Coordinates of N, CA, C and O in Angstrom, one line a residue:
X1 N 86.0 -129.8 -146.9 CA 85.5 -130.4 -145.6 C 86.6 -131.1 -144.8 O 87.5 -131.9 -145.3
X2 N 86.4 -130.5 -143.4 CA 87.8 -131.5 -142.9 C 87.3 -133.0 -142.6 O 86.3 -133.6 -142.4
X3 N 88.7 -133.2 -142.6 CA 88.9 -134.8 -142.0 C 89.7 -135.0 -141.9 O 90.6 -134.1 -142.2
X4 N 90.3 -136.6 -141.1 CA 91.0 -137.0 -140.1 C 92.3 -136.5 -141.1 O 92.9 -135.6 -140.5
X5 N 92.9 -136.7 -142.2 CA 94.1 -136.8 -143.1 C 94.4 -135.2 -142.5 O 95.4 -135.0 -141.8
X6 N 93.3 -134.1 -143.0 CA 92.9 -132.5 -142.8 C 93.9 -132.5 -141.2 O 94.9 -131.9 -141.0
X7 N 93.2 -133.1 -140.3 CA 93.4 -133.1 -138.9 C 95.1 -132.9 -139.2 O 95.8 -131.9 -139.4
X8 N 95.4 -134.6 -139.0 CA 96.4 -135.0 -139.5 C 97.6 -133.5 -139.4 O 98.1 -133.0 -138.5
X9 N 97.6 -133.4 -141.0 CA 98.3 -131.8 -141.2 C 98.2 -130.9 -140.5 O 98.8 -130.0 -141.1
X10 N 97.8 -130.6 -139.7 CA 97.8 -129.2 -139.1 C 98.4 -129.3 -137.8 O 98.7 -128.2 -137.3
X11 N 98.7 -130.4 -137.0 CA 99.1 -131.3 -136.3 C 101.1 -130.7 -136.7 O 101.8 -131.6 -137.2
X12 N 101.6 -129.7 -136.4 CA 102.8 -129.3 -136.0 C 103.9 -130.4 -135.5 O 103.5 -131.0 -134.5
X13 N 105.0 -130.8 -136.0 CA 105.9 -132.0 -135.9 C 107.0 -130.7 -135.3 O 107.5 -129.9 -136.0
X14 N 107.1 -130.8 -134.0 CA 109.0 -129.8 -133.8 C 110.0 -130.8 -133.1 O 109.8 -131.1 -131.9
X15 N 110.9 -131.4 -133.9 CA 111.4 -132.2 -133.4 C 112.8 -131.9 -132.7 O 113.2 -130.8 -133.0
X16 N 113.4 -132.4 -131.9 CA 114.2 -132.5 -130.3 C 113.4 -131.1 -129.7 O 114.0 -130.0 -129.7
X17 N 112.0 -131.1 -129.0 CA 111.8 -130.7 -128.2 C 111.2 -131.5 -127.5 O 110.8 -132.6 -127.9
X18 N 111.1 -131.1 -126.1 CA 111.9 -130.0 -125.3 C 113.2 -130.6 -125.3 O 114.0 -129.8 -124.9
X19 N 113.6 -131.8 -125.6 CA 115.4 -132.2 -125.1 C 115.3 -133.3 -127.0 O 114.5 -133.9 -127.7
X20 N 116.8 -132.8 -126.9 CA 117.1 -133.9 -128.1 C 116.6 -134.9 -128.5 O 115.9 -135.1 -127.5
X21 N 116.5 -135.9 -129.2 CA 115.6 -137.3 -129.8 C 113.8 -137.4 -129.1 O 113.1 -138.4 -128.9
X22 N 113.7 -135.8 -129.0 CA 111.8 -136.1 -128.4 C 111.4 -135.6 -130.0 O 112.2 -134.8 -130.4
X23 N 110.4 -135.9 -130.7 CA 109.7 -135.1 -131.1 C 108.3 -135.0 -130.6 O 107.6 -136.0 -130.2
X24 N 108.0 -133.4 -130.5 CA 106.7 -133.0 -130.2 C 105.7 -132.6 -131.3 O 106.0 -132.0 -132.3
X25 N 104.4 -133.1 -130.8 CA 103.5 -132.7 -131.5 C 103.1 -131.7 -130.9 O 103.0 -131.7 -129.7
X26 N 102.6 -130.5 -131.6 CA 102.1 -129.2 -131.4 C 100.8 -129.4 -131.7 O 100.4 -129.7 -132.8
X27 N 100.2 -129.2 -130.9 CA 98.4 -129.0 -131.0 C 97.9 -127.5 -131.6 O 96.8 -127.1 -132.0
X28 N 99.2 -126.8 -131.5 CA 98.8 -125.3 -131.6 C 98.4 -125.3 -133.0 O 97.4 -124.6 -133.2
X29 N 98.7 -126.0 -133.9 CA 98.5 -125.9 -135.5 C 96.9 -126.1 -135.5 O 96.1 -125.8 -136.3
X30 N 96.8 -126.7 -134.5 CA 95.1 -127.5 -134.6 C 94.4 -125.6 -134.2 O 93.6 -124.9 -134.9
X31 N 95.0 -125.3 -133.3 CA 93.7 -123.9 -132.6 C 94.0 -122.8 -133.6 O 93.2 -121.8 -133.6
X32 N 95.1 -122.8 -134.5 CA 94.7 -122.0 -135.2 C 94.2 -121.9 -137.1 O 94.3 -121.3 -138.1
X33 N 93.5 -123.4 -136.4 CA 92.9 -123.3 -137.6 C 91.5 -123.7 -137.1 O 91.3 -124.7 -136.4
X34 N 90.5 -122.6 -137.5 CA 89.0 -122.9 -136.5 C 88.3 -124.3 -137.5 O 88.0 -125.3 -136.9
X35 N 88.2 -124.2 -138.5 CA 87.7 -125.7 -139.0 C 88.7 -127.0 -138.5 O 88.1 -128.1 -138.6
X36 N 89.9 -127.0 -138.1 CA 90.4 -128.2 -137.4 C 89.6 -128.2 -136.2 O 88.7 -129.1 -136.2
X37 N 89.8 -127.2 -135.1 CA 89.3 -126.7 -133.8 C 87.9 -127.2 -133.8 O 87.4 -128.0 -132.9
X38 N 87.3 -126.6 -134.8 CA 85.3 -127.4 -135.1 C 85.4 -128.7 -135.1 O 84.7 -129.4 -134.4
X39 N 86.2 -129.4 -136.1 CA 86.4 -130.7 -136.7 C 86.3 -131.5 -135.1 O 85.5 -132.4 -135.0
X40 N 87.2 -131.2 -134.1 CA 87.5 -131.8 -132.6 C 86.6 -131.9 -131.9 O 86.4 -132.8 -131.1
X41 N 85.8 -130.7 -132.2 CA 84.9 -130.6 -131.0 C 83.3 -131.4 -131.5 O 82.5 -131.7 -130.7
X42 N 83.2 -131.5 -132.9 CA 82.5 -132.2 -133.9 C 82.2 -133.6 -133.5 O 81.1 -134.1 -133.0
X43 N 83.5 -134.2 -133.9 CA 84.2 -135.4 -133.7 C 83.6 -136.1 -131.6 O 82.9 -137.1 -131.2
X44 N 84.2 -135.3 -131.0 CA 83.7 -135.4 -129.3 C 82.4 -135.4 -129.3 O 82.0 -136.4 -128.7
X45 N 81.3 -134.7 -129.8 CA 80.2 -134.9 -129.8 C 79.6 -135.7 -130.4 O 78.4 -136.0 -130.0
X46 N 80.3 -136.3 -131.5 CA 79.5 -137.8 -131.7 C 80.1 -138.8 -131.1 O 79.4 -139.8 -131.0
X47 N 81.3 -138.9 -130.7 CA 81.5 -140.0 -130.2 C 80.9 -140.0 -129.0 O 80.5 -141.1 -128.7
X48 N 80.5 -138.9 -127.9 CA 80.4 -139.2 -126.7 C 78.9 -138.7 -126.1 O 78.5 -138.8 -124.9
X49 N 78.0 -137.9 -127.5 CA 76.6 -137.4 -127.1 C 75.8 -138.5 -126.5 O 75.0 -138.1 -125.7
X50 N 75.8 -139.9 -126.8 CA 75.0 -141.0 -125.8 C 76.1 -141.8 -125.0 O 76.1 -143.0 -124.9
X51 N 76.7 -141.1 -124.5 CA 77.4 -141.7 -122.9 C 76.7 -141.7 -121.9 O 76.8 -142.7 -121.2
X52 N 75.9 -140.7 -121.7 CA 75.4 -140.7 -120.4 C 76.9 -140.3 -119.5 O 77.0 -141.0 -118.6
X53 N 77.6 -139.8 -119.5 CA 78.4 -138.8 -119.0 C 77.9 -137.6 -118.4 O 77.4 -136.7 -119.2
X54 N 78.0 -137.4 -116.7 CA 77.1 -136.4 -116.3 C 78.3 -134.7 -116.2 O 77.9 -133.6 -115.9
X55 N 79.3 -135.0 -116.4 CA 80.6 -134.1 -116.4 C 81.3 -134.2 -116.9 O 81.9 -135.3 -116.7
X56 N 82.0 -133.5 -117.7 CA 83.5 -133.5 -118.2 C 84.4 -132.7 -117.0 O 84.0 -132.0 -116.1
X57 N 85.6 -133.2 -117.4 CA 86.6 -133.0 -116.4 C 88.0 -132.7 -117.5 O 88.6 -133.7 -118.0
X58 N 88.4 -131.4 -117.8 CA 89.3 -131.1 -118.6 C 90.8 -131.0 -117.6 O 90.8 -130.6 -116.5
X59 N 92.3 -131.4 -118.3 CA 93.4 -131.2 -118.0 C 94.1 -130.1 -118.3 O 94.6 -130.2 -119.4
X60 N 94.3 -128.8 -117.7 CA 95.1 -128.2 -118.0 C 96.4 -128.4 -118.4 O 97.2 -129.1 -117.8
X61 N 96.8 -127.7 -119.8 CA 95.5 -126.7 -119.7 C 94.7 -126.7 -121.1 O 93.6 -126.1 -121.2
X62 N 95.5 -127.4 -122.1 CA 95.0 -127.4 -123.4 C 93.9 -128.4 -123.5 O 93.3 -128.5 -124.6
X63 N 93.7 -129.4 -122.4 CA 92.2 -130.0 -122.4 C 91.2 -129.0 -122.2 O 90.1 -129.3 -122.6
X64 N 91.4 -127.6 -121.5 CA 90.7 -126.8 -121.0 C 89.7 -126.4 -122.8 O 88.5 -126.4 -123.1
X65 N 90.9 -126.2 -123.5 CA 90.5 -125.7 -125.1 C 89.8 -126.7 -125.4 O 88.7 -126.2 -125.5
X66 N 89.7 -127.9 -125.6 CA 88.5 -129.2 -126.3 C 87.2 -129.3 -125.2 O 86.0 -129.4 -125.7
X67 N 87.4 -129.2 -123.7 CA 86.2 -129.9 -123.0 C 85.4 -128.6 -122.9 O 84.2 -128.8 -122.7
X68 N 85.9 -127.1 -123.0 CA 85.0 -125.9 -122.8 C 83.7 -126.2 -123.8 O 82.6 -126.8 -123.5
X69 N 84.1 -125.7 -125.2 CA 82.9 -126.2 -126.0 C 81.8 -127.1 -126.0 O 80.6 -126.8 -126.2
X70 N 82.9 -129.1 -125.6 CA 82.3 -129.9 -125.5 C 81.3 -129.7 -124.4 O 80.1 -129.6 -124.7
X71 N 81.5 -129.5 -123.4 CA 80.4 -129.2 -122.3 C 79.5 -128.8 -122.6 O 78.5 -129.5 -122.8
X72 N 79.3 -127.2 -122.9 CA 78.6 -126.3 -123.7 C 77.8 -126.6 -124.6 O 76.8 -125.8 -124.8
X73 N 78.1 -127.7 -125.3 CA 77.3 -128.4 -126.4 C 75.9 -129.3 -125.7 O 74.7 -129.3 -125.8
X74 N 76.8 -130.3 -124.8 CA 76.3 -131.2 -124.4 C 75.3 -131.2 -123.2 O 74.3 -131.9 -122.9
X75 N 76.1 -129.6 -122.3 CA 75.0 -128.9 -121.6 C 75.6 -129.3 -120.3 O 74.9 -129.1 -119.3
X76 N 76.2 -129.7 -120.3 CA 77.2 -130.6 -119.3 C 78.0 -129.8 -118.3 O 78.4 -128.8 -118.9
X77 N 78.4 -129.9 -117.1 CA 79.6 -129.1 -116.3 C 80.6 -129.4 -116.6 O 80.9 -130.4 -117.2
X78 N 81.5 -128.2 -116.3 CA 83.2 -128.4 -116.8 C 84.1 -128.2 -115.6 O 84.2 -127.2 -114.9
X79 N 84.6 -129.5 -115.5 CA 85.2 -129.4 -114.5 C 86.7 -129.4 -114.6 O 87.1 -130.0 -115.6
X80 N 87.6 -128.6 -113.7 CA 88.7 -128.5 -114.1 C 90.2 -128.6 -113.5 O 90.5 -127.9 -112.6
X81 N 91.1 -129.6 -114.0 CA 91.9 -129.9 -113.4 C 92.8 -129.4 -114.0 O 93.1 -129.3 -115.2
X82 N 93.6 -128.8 -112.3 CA 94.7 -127.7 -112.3 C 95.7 -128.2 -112.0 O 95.6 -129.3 -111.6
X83 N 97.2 -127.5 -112.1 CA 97.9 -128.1 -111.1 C 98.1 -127.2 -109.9 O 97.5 -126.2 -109.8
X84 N 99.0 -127.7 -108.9 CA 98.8 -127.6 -107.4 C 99.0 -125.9 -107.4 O 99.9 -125.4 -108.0
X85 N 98.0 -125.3 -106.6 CA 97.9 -124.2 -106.2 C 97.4 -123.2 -107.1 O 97.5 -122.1 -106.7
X86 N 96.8 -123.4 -108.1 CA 96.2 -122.8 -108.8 C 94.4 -122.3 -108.5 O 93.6 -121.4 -108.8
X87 N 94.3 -123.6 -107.7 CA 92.9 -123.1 -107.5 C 92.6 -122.9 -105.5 O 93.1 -123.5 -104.5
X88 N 91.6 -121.8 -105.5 CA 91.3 -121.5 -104.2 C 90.8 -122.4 -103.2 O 90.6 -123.4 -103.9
X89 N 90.4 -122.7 -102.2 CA 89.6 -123.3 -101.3 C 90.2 -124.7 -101.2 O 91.4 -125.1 -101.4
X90 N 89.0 -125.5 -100.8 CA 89.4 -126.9 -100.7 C 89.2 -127.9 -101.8 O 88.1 -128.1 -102.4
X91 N 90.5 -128.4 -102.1 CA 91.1 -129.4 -103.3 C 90.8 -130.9 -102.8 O 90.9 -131.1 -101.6
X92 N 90.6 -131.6 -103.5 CA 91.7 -133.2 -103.9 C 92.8 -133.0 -104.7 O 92.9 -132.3 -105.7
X93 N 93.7 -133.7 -104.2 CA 94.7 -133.3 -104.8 C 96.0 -134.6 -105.5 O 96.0 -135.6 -104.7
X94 N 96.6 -134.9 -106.2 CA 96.9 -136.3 -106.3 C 98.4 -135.7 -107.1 O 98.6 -134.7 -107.9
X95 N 99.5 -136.9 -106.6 CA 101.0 -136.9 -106.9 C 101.1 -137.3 -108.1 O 100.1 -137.8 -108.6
X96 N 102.1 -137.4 -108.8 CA 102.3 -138.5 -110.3 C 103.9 -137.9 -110.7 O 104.6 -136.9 -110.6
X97 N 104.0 -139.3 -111.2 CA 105.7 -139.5 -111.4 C 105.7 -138.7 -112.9 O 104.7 -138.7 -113.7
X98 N 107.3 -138.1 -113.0 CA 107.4 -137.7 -114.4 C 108.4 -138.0 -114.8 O 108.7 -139.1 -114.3
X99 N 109.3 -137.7 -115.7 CA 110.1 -138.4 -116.0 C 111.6 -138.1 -115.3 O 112.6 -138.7 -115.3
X100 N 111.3 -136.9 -114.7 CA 112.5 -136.1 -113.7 C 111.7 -135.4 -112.4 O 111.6 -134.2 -112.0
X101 N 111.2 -136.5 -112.0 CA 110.6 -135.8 -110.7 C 109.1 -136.2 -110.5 O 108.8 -137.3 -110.8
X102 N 108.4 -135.4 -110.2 CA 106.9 -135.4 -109.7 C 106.1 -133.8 -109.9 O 106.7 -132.7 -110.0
X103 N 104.2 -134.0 -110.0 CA 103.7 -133.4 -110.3 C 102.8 -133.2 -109.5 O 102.6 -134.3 -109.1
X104 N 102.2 -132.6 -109.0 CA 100.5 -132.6 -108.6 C 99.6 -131.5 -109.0 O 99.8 -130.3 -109.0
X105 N 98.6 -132.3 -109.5 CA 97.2 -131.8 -109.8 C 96.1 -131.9 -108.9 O 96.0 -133.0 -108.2
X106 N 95.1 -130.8 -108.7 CA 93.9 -130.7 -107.7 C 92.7 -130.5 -108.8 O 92.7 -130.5 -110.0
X107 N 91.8 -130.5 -107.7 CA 90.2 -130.4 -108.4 C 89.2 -129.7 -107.3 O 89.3 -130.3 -106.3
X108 N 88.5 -129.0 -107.1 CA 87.6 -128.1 -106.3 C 86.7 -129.3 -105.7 O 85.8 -129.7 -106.4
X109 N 86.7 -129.8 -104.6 CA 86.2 -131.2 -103.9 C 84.7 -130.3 -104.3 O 83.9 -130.9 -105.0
X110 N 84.4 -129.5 -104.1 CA 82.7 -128.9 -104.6 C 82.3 -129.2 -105.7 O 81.1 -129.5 -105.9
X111 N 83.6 -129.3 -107.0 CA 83.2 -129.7 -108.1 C 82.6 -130.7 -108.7 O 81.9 -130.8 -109.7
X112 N 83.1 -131.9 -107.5 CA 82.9 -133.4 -108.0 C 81.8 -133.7 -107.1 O 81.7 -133.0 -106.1
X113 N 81.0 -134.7 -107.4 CA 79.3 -135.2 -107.0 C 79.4 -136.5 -106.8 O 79.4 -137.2 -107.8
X114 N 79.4 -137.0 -105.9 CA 79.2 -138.5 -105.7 C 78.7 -139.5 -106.7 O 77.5 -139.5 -106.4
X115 N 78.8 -140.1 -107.3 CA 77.8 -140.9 -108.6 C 78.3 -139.9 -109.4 O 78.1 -140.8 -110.3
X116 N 78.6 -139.3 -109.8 CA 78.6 -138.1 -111.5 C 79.9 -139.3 -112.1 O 80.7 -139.9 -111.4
X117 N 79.6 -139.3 -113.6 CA 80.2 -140.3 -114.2 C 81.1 -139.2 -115.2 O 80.3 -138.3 -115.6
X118 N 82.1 -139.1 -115.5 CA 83.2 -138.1 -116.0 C 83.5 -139.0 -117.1 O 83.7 -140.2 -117.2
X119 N 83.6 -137.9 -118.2 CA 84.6 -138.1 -119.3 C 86.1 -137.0 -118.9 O 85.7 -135.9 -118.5
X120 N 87.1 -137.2 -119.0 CA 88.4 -136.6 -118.7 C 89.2 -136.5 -119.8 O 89.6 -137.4 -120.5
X121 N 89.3 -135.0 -120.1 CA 89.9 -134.5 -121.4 C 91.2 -134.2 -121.5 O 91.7 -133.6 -120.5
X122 N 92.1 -134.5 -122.6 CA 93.3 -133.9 -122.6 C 93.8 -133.4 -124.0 O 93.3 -134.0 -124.9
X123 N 94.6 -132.6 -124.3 CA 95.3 -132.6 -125.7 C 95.6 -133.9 -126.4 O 95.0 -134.4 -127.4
X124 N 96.3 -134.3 -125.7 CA 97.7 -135.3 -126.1 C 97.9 -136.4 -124.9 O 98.4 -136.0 -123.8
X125 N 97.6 -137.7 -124.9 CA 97.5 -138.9 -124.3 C 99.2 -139.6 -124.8 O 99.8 -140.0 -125.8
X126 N 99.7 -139.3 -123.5 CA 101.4 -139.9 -124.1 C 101.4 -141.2 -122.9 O 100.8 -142.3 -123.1
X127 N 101.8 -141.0 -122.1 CA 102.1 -142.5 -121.4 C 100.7 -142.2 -119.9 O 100.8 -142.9 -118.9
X128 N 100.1 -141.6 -119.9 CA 98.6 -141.4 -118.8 C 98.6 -141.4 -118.0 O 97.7 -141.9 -117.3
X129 N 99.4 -141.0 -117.5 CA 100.3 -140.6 -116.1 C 99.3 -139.5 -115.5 O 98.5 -139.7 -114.5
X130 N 99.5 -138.5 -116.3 CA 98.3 -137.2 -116.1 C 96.7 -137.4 -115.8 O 96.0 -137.0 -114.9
X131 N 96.5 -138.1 -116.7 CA 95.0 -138.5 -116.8 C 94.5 -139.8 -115.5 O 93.3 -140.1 -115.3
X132 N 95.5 -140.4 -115.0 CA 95.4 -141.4 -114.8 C 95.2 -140.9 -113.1 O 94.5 -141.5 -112.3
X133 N 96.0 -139.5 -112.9 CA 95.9 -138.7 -111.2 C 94.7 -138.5 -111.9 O 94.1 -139.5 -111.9
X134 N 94.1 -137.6 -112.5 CA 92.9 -136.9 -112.6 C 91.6 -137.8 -112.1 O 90.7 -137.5 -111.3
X135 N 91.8 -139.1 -112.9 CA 90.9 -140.1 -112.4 C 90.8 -140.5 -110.8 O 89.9 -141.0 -110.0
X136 N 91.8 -140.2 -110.7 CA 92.4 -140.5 -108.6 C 91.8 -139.4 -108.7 O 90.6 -139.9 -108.6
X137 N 91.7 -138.1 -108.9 CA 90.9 -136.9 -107.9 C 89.4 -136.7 -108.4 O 88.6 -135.8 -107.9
X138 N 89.2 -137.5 -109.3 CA 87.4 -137.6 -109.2 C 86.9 -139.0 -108.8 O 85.8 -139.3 -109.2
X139 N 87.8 -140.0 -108.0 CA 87.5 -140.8 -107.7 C 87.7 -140.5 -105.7 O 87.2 -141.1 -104.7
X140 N 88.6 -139.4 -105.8 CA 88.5 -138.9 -104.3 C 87.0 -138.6 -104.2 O 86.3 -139.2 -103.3
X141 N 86.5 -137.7 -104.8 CA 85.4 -137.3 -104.8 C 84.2 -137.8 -104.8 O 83.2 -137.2 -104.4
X142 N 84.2 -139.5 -105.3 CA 83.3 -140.1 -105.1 C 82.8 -140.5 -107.0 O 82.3 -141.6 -107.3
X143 N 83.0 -139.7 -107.7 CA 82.6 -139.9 -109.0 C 83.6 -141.4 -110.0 O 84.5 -142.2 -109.7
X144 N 83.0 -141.2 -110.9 CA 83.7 -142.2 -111.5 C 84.2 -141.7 -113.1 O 83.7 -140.8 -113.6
X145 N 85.0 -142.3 -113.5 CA 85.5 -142.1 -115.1 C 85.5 -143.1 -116.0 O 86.3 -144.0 -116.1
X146 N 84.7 -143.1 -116.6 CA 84.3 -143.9 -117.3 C 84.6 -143.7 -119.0 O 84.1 -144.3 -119.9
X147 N 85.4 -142.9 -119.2 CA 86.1 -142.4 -120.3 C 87.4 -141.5 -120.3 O 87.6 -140.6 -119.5
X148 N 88.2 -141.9 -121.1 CA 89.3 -140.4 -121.8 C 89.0 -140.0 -123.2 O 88.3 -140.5 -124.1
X149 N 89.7 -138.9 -123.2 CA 89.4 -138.2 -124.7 C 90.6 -137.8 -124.9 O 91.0 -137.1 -123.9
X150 N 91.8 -137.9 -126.0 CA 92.6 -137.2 -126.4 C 92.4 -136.8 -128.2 O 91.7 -137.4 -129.1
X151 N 93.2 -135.6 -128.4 CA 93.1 -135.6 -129.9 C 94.0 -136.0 -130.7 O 94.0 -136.1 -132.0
X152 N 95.0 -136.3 -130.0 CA 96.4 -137.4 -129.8 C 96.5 -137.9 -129.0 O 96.4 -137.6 -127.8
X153 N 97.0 -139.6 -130.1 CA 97.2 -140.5 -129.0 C 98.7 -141.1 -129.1 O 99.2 -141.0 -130.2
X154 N 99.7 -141.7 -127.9 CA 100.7 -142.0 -128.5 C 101.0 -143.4 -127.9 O 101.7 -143.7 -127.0
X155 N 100.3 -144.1 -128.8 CA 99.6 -145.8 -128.1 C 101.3 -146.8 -127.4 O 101.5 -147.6 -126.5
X156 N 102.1 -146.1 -128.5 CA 103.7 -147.1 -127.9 C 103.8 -146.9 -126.5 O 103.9 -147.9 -125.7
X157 N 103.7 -145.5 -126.1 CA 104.1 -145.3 -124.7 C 102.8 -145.7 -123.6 O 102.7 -145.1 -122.5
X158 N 101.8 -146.8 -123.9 CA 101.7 -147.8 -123.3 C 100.2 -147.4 -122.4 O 99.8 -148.0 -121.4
X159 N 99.4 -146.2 -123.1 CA 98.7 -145.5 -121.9 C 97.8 -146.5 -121.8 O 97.4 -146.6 -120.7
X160 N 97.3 -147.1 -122.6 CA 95.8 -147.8 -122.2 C 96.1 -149.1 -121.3 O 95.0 -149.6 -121.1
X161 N 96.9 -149.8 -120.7 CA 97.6 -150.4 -119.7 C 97.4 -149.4 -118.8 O 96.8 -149.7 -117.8
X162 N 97.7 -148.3 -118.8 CA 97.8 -147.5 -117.6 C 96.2 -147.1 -117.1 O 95.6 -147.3 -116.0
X163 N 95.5 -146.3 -118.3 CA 94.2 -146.0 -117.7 C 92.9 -147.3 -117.5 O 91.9 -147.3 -117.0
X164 N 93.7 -148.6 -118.5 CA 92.2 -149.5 -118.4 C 91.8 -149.4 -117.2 O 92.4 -148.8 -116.3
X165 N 90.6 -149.9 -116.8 CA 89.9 -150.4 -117.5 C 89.0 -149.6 -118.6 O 88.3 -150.0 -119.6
X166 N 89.2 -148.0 -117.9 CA 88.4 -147.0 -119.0 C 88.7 -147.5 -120.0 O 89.6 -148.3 -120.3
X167 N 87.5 -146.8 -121.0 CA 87.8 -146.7 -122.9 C 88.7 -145.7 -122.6 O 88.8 -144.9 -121.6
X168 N 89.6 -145.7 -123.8 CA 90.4 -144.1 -124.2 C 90.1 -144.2 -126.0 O 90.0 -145.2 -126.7
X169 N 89.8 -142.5 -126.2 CA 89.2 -142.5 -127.5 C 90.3 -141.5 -127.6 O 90.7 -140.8 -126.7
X170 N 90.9 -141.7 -129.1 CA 91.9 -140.6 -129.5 C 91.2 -140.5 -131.3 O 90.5 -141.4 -131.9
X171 N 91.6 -139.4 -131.9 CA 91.5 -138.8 -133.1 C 92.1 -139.1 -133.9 O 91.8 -139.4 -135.0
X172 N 93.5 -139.1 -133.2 CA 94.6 -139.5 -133.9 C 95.5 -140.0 -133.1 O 95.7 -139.6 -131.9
X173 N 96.4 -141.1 -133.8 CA 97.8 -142.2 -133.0 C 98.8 -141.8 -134.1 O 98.7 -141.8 -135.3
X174 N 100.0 -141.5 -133.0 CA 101.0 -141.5 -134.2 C 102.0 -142.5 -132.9 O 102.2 -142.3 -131.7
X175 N 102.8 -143.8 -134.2 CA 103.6 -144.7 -133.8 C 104.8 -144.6 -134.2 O 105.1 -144.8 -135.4
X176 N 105.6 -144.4 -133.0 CA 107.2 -144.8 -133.1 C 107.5 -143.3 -134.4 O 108.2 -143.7 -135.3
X177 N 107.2 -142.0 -134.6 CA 107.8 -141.6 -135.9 C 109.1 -141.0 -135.6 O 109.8 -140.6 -136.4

């Protein structure tokens, strides 16, 4: 039976990517193992089946992989944040610093409902930069975020400063390795 340790391992370490002294965690070890993949989507459903959460809102694109299911379970809409130009019609759209430059991500203004209270999904929660626009484009919209979800968390780089006052729920933290 899995668990967090189970999780843990499957959790891919490649270290200097993408540039020298980063190491990355690979989520991919997680999708190709469907009892981790279950374990995640397991895990999201108890932590977040009495939220009262009327939408998820996933990050492309590997939030796309955790919030699809979760929705589907919960019976919930999936809403989906792209980056810029990826989707048709009329967007909200919001800027964010990176670490060499800038990003923007949109959202289908049809998607988002005035009052709808969002959980906002991602792979991997590093400094919430990402998640932090996402909440800017369902807050264009009129909704609110009242959660994050990562299945990695990487607490040094400071994200819960960045998204408080939300909760941020992660699976797993890995510090300073």
């Amino acid at each position: 039976m899995m668990n967090l340790e189970m999780l843990d391992k499957a959790v891919r370490r490649v270290p200097d990517f993408p540039k020298p002294g980063i190491l990355f965690y690979d989520i991919t070890g997680v999708l190709v193992n469907p009892e981790a993949l279950k374990f995640c989507i397991d895990q999201m459903v108890e932590k977040f089946k009495d939220s009262k959460v009327d939408a998820v809102a996933a990050v492309e694109s590997r939030g796309f992989i955790f919030a699809a299911p979760f929705a589907e379970r919960l019976g919930i809409p999936l809403v989906l944040i792209r980056k810029k130009g990826k989707l048709p019609g009329d967007t909200y759209e919001c800027s964010y610093a990176l670490e060499y430059g800038t990003a923007t991500v949109e959202v289908h203004k049809s998607d988002v409902k005035a009052g709808q209270k969002f959980l906002v999904v991602d792979d991997l929660i590093a400094t919430g930069g990402t998640l932090a626009a996402a909440k800017n484009l369902i807050e264009q919209g009129g909704g609110e975020v009242t959660d994050f979800f990562g299945v990695i968390g990487l607490p040094d780089l400071n994200y819960q400063s960045v998204l408080a006052p939300c909760k941020v729920t992660t699976l797993i933290n890995y510090h300073g390795e």
